[in-house]
Coordinates of C-alpha atoms in Angstrom, one line a residue:
M1 CA -35.8 -3.5 30.7
R2 CA -34.8 -6.7 31.4
R3 CA -36.1 -9.0 27.8
I4 CA -37.7 -7.6 25.5
V5 CA -39.4 -9.5 22.7
I6 CA -39.5 -8.2 19.0
A7 CA -41.9 -9.3 16.5
G8 CA -41.0 -8.4 13.0
A9 CA -37.3 -7.4 14.3
S10 CA -35.8 -8.1 10.6
G11 CA -37.0 -4.9 9.4
M12 CA -35.5 -1.8 9.4
I13 CA -37.1 -0.6 12.2
G14 CA -36.4 -3.8 14.1
T15 CA -33.3 -4.5 13.4
A16 CA -32.0 -1.4 14.3
L17 CA -34.1 -1.0 17.9
V18 CA -32.4 -4.9 18.6
A19 CA -28.9 -2.8 18.0
V20 CA -29.5 -0.1 20.4
L21 CA -31.4 -3.2 22.6
R22 CA -28.4 -5.1 22.9
A23 CA -26.2 -1.7 23.7
Q24 CA -27.8 -1.5 26.3
G25 CA -27.3 -4.1 27.6
V26 CA -31.2 -5.8 27.2
E27 CA -32.0 -9.4 26.4
V28 CA -33.5 -9.4 23.4
A29 CA -36.5 -12.9 22.0
R30 CA -36.6 -12.2 18.3
L31 CA -40.1 -14.6 16.9
A32 CA -38.8 -15.9 13.6
R33 CA -40.1 -18.3 10.6
P34 CA -38.8 -20.9 10.8
P35 CA -36.2 -19.3 13.3
V36 CA -32.2 -19.8 12.9
G37 CA -30.2 -17.6 15.1
P38 CA -29.6 -18.4 19.3
D39 CA -31.7 -15.2 20.1
E40 CA -35.0 -16.1 17.7
I41 CA -37.7 -18.5 19.0
A42 CA -40.5 -19.8 16.5
W43 CA -43.6 -18.9 15.6
D44 CA -46.3 -18.6 12.7
P45 CA -49.0 -16.4 12.0
Q46 CA -50.2 -18.2 9.6
T47 CA -50.8 -21.7 11.3
G48 CA -51.0 -19.8 14.8
Y49 CA -48.7 -20.9 16.7
L50 CA -46.3 -19.4 19.6
D51 CA -45.6 -20.9 22.6
P52 CA -46.8 -18.4 25.9
A53 CA -44.1 -19.1 27.8
V54 CA -42.1 -16.7 25.1
F55 CA -42.8 -13.8 27.4
E56 CA -41.9 -15.3 31.0
G57 CA -39.6 -12.3 32.5
A58 CA -40.1 -10.6 29.3
S59 CA -40.8 -6.3 30.0
A60 CA -42.9 -5.7 26.7
V61 CA -43.8 -6.8 23.6
V62 CA -43.1 -5.4 20.3
N63 CA -44.8 -6.2 17.3
L64 CA -43.1 -4.5 13.8
A65 CA -44.8 -7.7 12.2
G66 CA -46.1 -7.1 8.5
R67 CA -46.0 -6.8 5.2
S68 CA -44.3 -4.1 3.2
I69 CA -47.0 -1.5 1.7
A70 CA -44.1 -0.3 -0.6
R71 CA -43.4 -3.8 -2.4
G72 CA -45.3 -3.6 -6.2
R73 CA -48.6 -2.5 -7.4
W74 CA -52.5 -2.7 -4.8
T75 CA -53.7 -5.5 -6.8
A76 CA -56.7 -7.1 -4.8
R77 CA -54.1 -10.5 -3.9
T78 CA -51.6 -7.8 -2.7
R79 CA -54.2 -5.7 -1.0
S80 CA -55.5 -8.7 0.9
E81 CA -51.1 -9.4 2.3
I82 CA -51.4 -6.3 3.5
L83 CA -53.8 -6.5 5.6
E84 CA -53.5 -10.1 6.5
S85 CA -49.8 -10.2 7.3
R86 CA -50.7 -7.1 10.1
V87 CA -54.1 -8.2 11.4
R88 CA -53.0 -12.6 11.9
S89 CA -49.6 -11.7 13.4
T90 CA -51.4 -9.0 16.0
R91 CA -53.9 -11.0 16.5
L92 CA -51.9 -14.5 17.6
L93 CA -49.7 -12.2 19.8
V94 CA -52.4 -10.7 21.2
D95 CA -54.2 -13.9 21.6
T96 CA -51.1 -15.5 23.2
L97 CA -50.4 -12.9 25.8
R98 CA -54.0 -13.6 26.5
R99 CA -53.5 -17.5 27.4
A100 CA -49.7 -16.6 29.2
D101 CA -49.3 -16.9 32.7
A102 CA -46.9 -14.8 33.6
R103 CA -47.2 -11.1 31.1
P104 CA -45.1 -8.0 30.3
S105 CA -46.8 -5.1 31.3
V106 CA -46.6 -3.3 27.4
L107 CA -47.7 -4.5 24.1
V108 CA -45.8 -1.6 21.3
S109 CA -47.7 -1.6 18.0
A110 CA -46.6 -0.8 14.5
S111 CA -49.7 1.7 12.9
A112 CA -48.8 4.3 11.0
I113 CA -50.5 7.4 10.0
G114 CA -52.3 6.6 7.1
F115 CA -54.7 6.1 9.3
Y116 CA -55.8 9.5 8.6
G117 CA -56.4 9.5 5.2
D118 CA -55.8 12.7 3.0
R119 CA -56.3 15.8 4.6
G120 CA -55.0 18.9 2.7
D121 CA -53.8 21.2 5.6
E122 CA -55.4 20.1 9.1
V123 CA -53.3 19.9 11.8
L124 CA -54.0 16.6 12.8
D125 CA -53.0 14.6 16.8
E126 CA -54.1 11.6 18.6
S127 CA -57.0 12.7 18.8
S128 CA -58.4 13.4 15.7
S129 CA -60.5 11.5 13.2
P130 CA -59.7 8.5 10.9
G131 CA -59.7 9.2 8.0
R132 CA -60.3 7.0 4.5
G133 CA -58.8 5.0 1.8
F134 CA -57.2 1.2 2.4
L135 CA -54.4 1.8 4.5
A136 CA -56.3 3.8 6.8
D137 CA -59.4 0.6 7.0
V138 CA -55.7 -1.2 7.2
T139 CA -54.4 0.6 9.9
R140 CA -57.8 0.6 12.3
A141 CA -58.3 -3.3 12.1
W142 CA -54.7 -3.2 13.1
E143 CA -55.1 -1.4 16.1
A144 CA -57.9 -2.7 17.4
E145 CA -56.3 -6.5 17.1
A146 CA -53.7 -4.6 19.2
H147 CA -55.9 -2.6 21.8
R148 CA -57.3 -6.1 23.3
A149 CA -54.1 -7.3 24.8
E150 CA -55.9 -4.2 27.2
E151 CA -58.5 -6.2 28.7
R152 CA -55.8 -8.5 30.3
G153 CA -54.4 -5.3 31.8
V154 CA -51.6 -5.1 29.7
R155 CA -51.0 -1.3 28.6
V156 CA -51.3 -1.0 24.7
V157 CA -49.3 1.6 22.5
C158 CA -49.9 1.6 19.2
T159 CA -46.8 4.0 17.3
R160 CA -48.4 5.6 14.4
F161 CA -45.6 5.8 12.4
G162 CA -44.7 8.7 9.9
L163 CA -42.2 8.5 6.7
I164 CA -38.9 6.9 8.3
L165 CA -35.5 8.3 7.3
A166 CA -32.8 5.9 7.1
R167 CA -29.3 5.7 4.9
E168 CA -30.7 2.6 3.9
G169 CA -34.3 1.5 2.5
G170 CA -37.1 3.5 4.4
A171 CA -38.9 6.8 1.9
L172 CA -35.6 8.2 1.5
G173 CA -34.8 4.7 -0.7
P174 CA -36.2 5.4 -4.0
L175 CA -35.9 9.2 -4.2
L176 CA -32.0 9.3 -3.5
P177 CA -30.6 7.7 -7.3
L178 CA -32.8 10.3 -9.4
F179 CA -31.9 12.9 -7.3
R180 CA -28.2 12.5 -7.3
M181 CA -28.9 12.7 -10.9
G182 CA -30.6 15.8 -10.6
L183 CA -33.0 14.6 -12.2
G184 CA -35.2 15.3 -8.2
G185 CA -38.3 17.3 -8.3
P186 CA -41.7 18.4 -6.5
L187 CA -43.6 14.6 -6.3
G188 CA -47.4 15.9 -8.1
A189 CA -48.1 19.8 -6.9
G190 CA -45.8 19.5 -4.3
R191 CA -48.2 20.8 -1.5
Q192 CA -48.8 17.9 0.4
W193 CA -47.4 17.5 3.7
W194 CA -45.1 15.4 4.7
S195 CA -44.4 13.5 8.7
W196 CA -40.7 12.3 8.4
I197 CA -39.1 11.1 11.6
H198 CA -35.5 10.3 11.3
L199 CA -35.2 6.8 12.2
D200 CA -32.9 7.0 15.8
D201 CA -35.9 9.2 16.2
A202 CA -37.9 6.9 15.7
V203 CA -36.2 4.0 17.3
A204 CA -35.8 6.7 20.7
A205 CA -40.2 6.8 20.2
I206 CA -40.2 2.9 20.7
L207 CA -38.0 2.9 23.8
A208 CA -40.2 6.1 25.1
A209 CA -43.1 4.1 24.8
I210 CA -41.9 0.4 26.8
Q211 CA -40.2 2.6 29.6
N212 CA -42.7 5.6 29.9
P213 CA -46.6 4.0 31.4
A214 CA -48.3 8.0 30.8
L215 CA -47.9 7.1 26.8
A216 CA -50.8 4.5 26.1
G217 CA -53.2 4.2 22.5
P218 CA -52.4 5.7 19.5
V219 CA -48.7 7.6 19.8
N220 CA -47.9 10.0 16.3
V221 CA -43.6 8.6 15.8
V222 CA -42.7 11.7 13.3
G223 CA -41.4 14.2 13.8
P224 CA -42.5 18.1 14.9
A225 CA -41.5 19.6 11.8
P226 CA -43.5 18.7 9.3
V227 CA -42.8 19.8 5.5
T228 CA -44.6 19.7 2.5
N229 CA -43.3 17.1 -0.5
R230 CA -42.0 20.8 -2.5
E231 CA -40.2 21.7 0.7
F232 CA -38.6 17.9 1.6
A233 CA -37.4 18.0 -2.8
R234 CA -35.5 21.7 -2.3
T235 CA -33.6 20.7 1.0
L236 CA -32.8 16.6 -0.6
A237 CA -31.5 18.2 -3.7
A238 CA -29.8 21.2 -1.6
V239 CA -28.3 18.4 0.8
L240 CA -26.9 16.3 -2.3
R241 CA -26.0 19.8 -3.8
R242 CA -27.9 19.1 -6.5
P243 CA -30.7 20.7 -9.0
A244 CA -34.4 20.2 -7.5
V245 CA -36.5 21.3 -10.8
L246 CA -37.9 18.0 -12.8
P247 CA -41.6 17.7 -11.1
A248 CA -43.1 13.9 -11.2
P249 CA -46.8 14.9 -12.6
A250 CA -49.4 13.4 -10.7
F251 CA -51.0 10.9 -13.9
A252 CA -47.2 9.6 -14.2
L253 CA -47.3 8.4 -10.6
R254 CA -50.5 7.0 -11.0
L255 CA -50.0 5.0 -13.8
V256 CA -46.8 4.0 -12.4
L257 CA -47.9 3.2 -8.8
G258 CA -52.0 2.6 -9.3
A259 CA -53.8 3.6 -5.8
M260 CA -50.6 3.3 -3.9
A261 CA -49.4 7.2 -5.6
D262 CA -52.9 9.1 -4.0
E263 CA -52.6 7.4 -0.6
M264 CA -48.7 6.8 -0.3
V265 CA -46.9 10.0 -2.7
L266 CA -49.3 12.6 -2.9
A267 CA -51.7 12.3 0.2
S268 CA -51.0 15.4 3.0
Q269 CA -50.9 14.3 6.3
R270 CA -49.7 17.3 8.5
V271 CA -49.3 15.1 11.5
V272 CA -47.5 16.3 14.7
P273 CA -45.9 14.7 18.0
A274 CA -48.4 15.8 20.5
K275 CA -48.0 12.6 23.4
L276 CA -44.8 12.5 22.7
Q277 CA -44.2 16.5 22.8
A278 CA -46.4 16.4 26.1
Q279 CA -44.3 13.5 27.7
G280 CA -41.1 15.7 27.2
F281 CA -39.9 13.6 24.1
A282 CA -36.1 15.2 23.2
F283 CA -36.2 15.0 18.9
R284 CA -32.4 14.4 18.5
W285 CA -33.1 15.4 15.0
A286 CA -35.7 18.0 15.1
G287 CA -35.2 19.9 11.2
L288 CA -35.1 18.1 8.3
R289 CA -31.9 19.7 7.1
A290 CA -30.2 18.6 9.6
A291 CA -31.8 14.7 9.5
L292 CA -30.9 14.8 5.3
E293 CA -27.1 16.1 6.2
D294 CA -27.0 13.3 8.9
L295 CA -28.1 10.3 7.2
L296 CA -26.6 11.2 3.7
T297 CA -23.4 13.6 4.5
R298 CA -21.9 12.3 7.8

């Protein structure tokens, strides 16, 4: 890796990825609106502005841009913003790549396991069919835009992220205050599967997607051991040394979160990282308890 262009570098995953790349001596060009830092390059998905020269000398492009899906209730306006922020940014990157004289060999574009919808106990890998619902529709449109880069010989990897566990933000962000007060517990019935991954492993998976030409198309970026929400709550409480006996009823979650509750909190997605495992990817944090202890107690 020589030079990596990153869209969405200021988010949780992007910040961690930039830190790792810089530690390895890789030059990073961050797309920003407006640019304020010495390594930031101007772009504007709203107006369609991006200079193709940004890709000169770049080994890869990593696309992590998109409005947060967990910020506020899903009104009609919010749904539109979530979809358009992903489609427009990806479309601009790909259209500019297609015009560039010198193109990087790979585009790693974010996606999500929301692609699979609510699937109960079914084990899901990259060959599984798409599901139904708003997030499934968003991820299908998002990935379709990224795959257009293949027409110019660019390898495309769509990283379908699961629940990211991090010291700050991510899936733990809204849970920790309640669990630390001893007010945590299963969400709904607690039988829904949660497919999670430690932030360090998520970043390592992106690097593997950049460097390994055998990885292409959708790649599930989740740990090898998904758990039910009830087990997740029990493990989190044990690590924090707190009880986890106060379940949050499904109807209450729907009152507070609206449609987001059914697609993000109560949906069951038992996803496995089949492609990563087939390539011998070594998860540093394969077990939930060890991952949570690293993030919360060390």
